[in-house]
mmCIF file of C-alpha atoms in Angstrom:
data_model
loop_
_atom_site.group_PDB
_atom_site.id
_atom_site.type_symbol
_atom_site.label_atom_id
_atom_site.label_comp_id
_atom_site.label_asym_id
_atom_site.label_seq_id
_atom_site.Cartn_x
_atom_site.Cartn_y
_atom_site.Cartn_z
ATOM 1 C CA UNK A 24 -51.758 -13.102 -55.589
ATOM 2 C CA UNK A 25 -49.168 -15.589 -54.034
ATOM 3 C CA UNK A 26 -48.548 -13.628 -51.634
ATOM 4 C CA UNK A 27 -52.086 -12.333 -50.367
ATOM 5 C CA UNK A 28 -52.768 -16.173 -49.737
ATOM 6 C CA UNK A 29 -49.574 -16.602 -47.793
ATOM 7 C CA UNK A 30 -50.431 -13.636 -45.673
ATOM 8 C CA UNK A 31 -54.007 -14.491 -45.069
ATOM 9 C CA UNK A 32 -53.147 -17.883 -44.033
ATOM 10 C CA UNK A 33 -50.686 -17.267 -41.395
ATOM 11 C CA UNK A 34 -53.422 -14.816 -40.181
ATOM 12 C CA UNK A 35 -55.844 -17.631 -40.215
ATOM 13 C CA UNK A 36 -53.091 -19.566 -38.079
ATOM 14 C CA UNK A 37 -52.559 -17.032 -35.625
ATOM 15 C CA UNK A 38 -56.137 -16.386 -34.844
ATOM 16 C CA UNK A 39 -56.996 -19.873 -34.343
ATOM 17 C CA UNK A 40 -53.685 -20.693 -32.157
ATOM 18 C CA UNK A 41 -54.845 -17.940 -29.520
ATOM 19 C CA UNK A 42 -58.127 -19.313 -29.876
ATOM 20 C CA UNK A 43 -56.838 -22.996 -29.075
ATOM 21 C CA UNK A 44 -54.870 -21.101 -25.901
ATOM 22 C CA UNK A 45 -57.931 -19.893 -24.201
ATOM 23 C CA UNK A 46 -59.993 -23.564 -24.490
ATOM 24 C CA UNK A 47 -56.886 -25.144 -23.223
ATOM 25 C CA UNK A 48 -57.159 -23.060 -19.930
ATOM 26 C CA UNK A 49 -58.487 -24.923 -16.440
ATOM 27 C CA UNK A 50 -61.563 -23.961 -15.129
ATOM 28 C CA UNK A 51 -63.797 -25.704 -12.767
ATOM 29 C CA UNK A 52 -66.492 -27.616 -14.470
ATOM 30 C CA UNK A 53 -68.883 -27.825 -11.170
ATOM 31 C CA UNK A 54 -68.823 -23.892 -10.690
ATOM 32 C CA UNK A 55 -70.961 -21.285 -12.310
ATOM 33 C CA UNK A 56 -68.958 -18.499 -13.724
ATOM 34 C CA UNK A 57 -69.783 -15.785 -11.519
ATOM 35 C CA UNK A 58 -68.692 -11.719 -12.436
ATOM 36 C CA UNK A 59 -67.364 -9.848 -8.956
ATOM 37 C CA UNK A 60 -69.178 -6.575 -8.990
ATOM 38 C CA UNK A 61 -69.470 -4.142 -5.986
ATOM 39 C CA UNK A 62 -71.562 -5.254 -2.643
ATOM 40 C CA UNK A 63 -74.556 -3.971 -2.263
ATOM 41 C CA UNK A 64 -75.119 -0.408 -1.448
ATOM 42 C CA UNK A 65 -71.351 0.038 -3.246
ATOM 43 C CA UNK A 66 -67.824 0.632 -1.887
ATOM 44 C CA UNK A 67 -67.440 2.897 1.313
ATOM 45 C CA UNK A 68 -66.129 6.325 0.536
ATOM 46 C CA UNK A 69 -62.100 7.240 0.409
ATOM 47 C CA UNK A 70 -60.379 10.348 0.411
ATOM 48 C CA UNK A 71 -58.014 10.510 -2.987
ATOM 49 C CA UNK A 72 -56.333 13.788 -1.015
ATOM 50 C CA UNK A 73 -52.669 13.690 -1.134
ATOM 51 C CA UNK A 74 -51.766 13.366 2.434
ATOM 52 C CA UNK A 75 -47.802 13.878 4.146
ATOM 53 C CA UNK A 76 -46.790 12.506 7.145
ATOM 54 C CA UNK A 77 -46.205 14.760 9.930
ATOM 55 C CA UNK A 78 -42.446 16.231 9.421
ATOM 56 C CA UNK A 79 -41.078 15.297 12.705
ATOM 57 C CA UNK A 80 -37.931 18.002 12.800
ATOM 58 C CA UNK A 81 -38.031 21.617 11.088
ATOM 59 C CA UNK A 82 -36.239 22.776 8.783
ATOM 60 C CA UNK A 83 -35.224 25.800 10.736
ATOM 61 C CA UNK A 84 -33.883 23.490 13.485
ATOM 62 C CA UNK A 85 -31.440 21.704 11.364
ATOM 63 C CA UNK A 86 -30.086 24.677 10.480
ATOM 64 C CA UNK A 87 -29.575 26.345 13.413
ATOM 65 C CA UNK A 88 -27.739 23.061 14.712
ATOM 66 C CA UNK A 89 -25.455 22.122 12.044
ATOM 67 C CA UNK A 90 -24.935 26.292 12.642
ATOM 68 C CA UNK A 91 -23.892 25.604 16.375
ATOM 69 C CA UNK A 92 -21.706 21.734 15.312
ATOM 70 C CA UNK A 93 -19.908 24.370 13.126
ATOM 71 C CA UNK A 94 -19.746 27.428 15.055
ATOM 72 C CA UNK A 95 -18.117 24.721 17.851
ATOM 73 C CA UNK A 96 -15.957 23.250 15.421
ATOM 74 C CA UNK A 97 -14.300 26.298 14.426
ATOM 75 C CA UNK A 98 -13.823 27.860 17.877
ATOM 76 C CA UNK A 99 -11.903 23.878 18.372
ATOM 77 C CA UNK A 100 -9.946 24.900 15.736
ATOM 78 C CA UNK A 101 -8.888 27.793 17.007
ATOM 79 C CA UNK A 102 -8.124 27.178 20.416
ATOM 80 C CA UNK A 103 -5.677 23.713 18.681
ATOM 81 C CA UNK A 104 -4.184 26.732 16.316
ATOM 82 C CA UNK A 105 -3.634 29.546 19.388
ATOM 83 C CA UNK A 106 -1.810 26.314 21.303
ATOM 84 C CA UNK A 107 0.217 25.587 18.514
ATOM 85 C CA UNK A 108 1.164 29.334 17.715
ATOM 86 C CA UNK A 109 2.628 29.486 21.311
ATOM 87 C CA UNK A 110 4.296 26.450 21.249
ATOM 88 C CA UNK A 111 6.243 27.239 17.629
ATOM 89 C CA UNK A 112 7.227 31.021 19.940
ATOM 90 C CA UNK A 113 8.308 28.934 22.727
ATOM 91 C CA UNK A 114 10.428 27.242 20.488
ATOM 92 C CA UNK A 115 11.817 29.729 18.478
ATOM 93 C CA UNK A 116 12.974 31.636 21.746
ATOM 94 C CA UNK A 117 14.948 28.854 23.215
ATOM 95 C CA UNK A 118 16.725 28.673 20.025
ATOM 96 C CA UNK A 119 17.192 32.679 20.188
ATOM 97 C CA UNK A 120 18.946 31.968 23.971
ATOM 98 C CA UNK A 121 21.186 29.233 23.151
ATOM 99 C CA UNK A 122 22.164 30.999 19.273
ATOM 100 C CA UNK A 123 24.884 33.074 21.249
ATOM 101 C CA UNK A 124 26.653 30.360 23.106
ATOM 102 C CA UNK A 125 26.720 27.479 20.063
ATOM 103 C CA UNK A 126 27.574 30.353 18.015
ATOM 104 C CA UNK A 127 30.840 31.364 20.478
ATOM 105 C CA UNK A 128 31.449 27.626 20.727
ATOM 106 C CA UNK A 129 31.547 27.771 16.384
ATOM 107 C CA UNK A 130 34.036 30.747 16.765
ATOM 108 C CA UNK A 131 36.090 28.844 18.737
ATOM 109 C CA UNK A 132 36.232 25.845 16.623
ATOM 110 C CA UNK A 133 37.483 27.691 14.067
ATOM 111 C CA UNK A 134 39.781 29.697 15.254
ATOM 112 C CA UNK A 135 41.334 26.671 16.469
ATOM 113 C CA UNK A 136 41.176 24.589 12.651
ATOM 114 C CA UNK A 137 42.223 27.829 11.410
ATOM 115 C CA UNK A 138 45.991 27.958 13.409
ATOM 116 C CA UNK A 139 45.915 24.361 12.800
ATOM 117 C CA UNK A 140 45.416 25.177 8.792
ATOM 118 C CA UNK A 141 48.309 28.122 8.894
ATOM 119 C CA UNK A 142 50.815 25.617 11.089
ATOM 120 C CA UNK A 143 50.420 23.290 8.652
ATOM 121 C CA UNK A 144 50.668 25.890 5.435
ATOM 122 C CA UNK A 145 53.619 26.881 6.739
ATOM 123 C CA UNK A 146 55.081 23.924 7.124
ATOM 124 C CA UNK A 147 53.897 22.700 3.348
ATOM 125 C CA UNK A 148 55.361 26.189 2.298
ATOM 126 C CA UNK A 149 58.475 26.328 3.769
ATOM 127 C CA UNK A 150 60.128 25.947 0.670
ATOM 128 C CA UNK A 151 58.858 28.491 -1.334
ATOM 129 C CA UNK A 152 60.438 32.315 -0.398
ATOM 130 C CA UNK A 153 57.763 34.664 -0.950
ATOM 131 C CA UNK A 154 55.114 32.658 0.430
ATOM 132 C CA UNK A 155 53.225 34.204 3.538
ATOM 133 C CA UNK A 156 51.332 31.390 5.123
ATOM 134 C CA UNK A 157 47.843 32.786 6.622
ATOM 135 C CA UNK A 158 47.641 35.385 4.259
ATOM 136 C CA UNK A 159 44.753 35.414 1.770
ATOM 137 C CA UNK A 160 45.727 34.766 -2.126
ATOM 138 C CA UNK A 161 42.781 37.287 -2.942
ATOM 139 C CA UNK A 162 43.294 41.096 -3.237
ATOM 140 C CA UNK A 163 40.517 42.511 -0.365
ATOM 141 C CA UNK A 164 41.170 43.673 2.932
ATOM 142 C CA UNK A 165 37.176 42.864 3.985
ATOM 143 C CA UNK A 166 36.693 39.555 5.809
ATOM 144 C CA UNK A 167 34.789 36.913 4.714
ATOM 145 C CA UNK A 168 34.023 33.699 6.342
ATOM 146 C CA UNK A 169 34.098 30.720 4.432
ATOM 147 C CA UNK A 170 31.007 29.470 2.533
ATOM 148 C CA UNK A 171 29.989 26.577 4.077
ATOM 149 C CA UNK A 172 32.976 24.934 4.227
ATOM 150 C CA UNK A 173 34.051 23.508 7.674
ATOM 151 C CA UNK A 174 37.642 23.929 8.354
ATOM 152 C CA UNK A 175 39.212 21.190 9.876
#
């Protein structure tokens, strides 16, 4: 039964501080309250119709031109990779011309370490009687150049 007071009480409390809210809110004592209801002969009519704003390009023409920025962008590409494909030829041809004279030039290099290599075996060697200097210590006839090793 406690309770039932308790609850009916802060009821009470609440009712009466929302009352005590709206007295305590300013209004004009030397007015008459006055309701605002439509003029007379009521409100003019308006349309409720959903209405768009003119679309100002087509879709149709945005296609076709982010068809055309592409189809110009590609042929770009192409004319950058057709310049570059005959460039890397150009390239590779002057290396083709010059291969046989750095490659004689190489020859001769070595054939000059090489002598330089057998004087000097020989002169190492001297001492030793069955020694051949030049001659290779492996059993093939077939020759080889040397892997990547620069002689001299």
């Amino acid at each position: 039964k406690g309770g039932d007071e308790r609850a009916a009480g802060r009821r009470r409390r609440a009712a009466t501080s929302v009352r005590a809210s709206e007295a305590a809110m300013a209004t004009p004592t030397n007015t008459v309250a006055r309701q605002e209801v439509a003029p007379p002969g009521g409100f003019k009519p308006f349309s409720v119709a959903r209405t768009l704003p003119k679309t100002q390009i087509r879709g149709s023409y945005l296609f076709l031109g982010t068809a055309l920025i592409c189809a110009a962008g590609y042929y770009q590409v192409g004319q950058v990779n057709q310049r570059r494909r005959f460039f890397k030829e150009d390239k590779r041809e002057r290396r083709a011309a010059i291969l046989p004279f750095l490659q004689a030039e190489e020859d001769a290099r070595y054939v000059r370490a090489q002598a330089r290599d057998v004087e000097f075996e020989s002169r190492v060697m001297s001492g030793v009687p069955s020694w051949e200097a030049g001659k290779s210590v492996y059993n093939t006839r077939e020759w080889m150049p040397p892997a990547d090793q620069r002689v001299g």
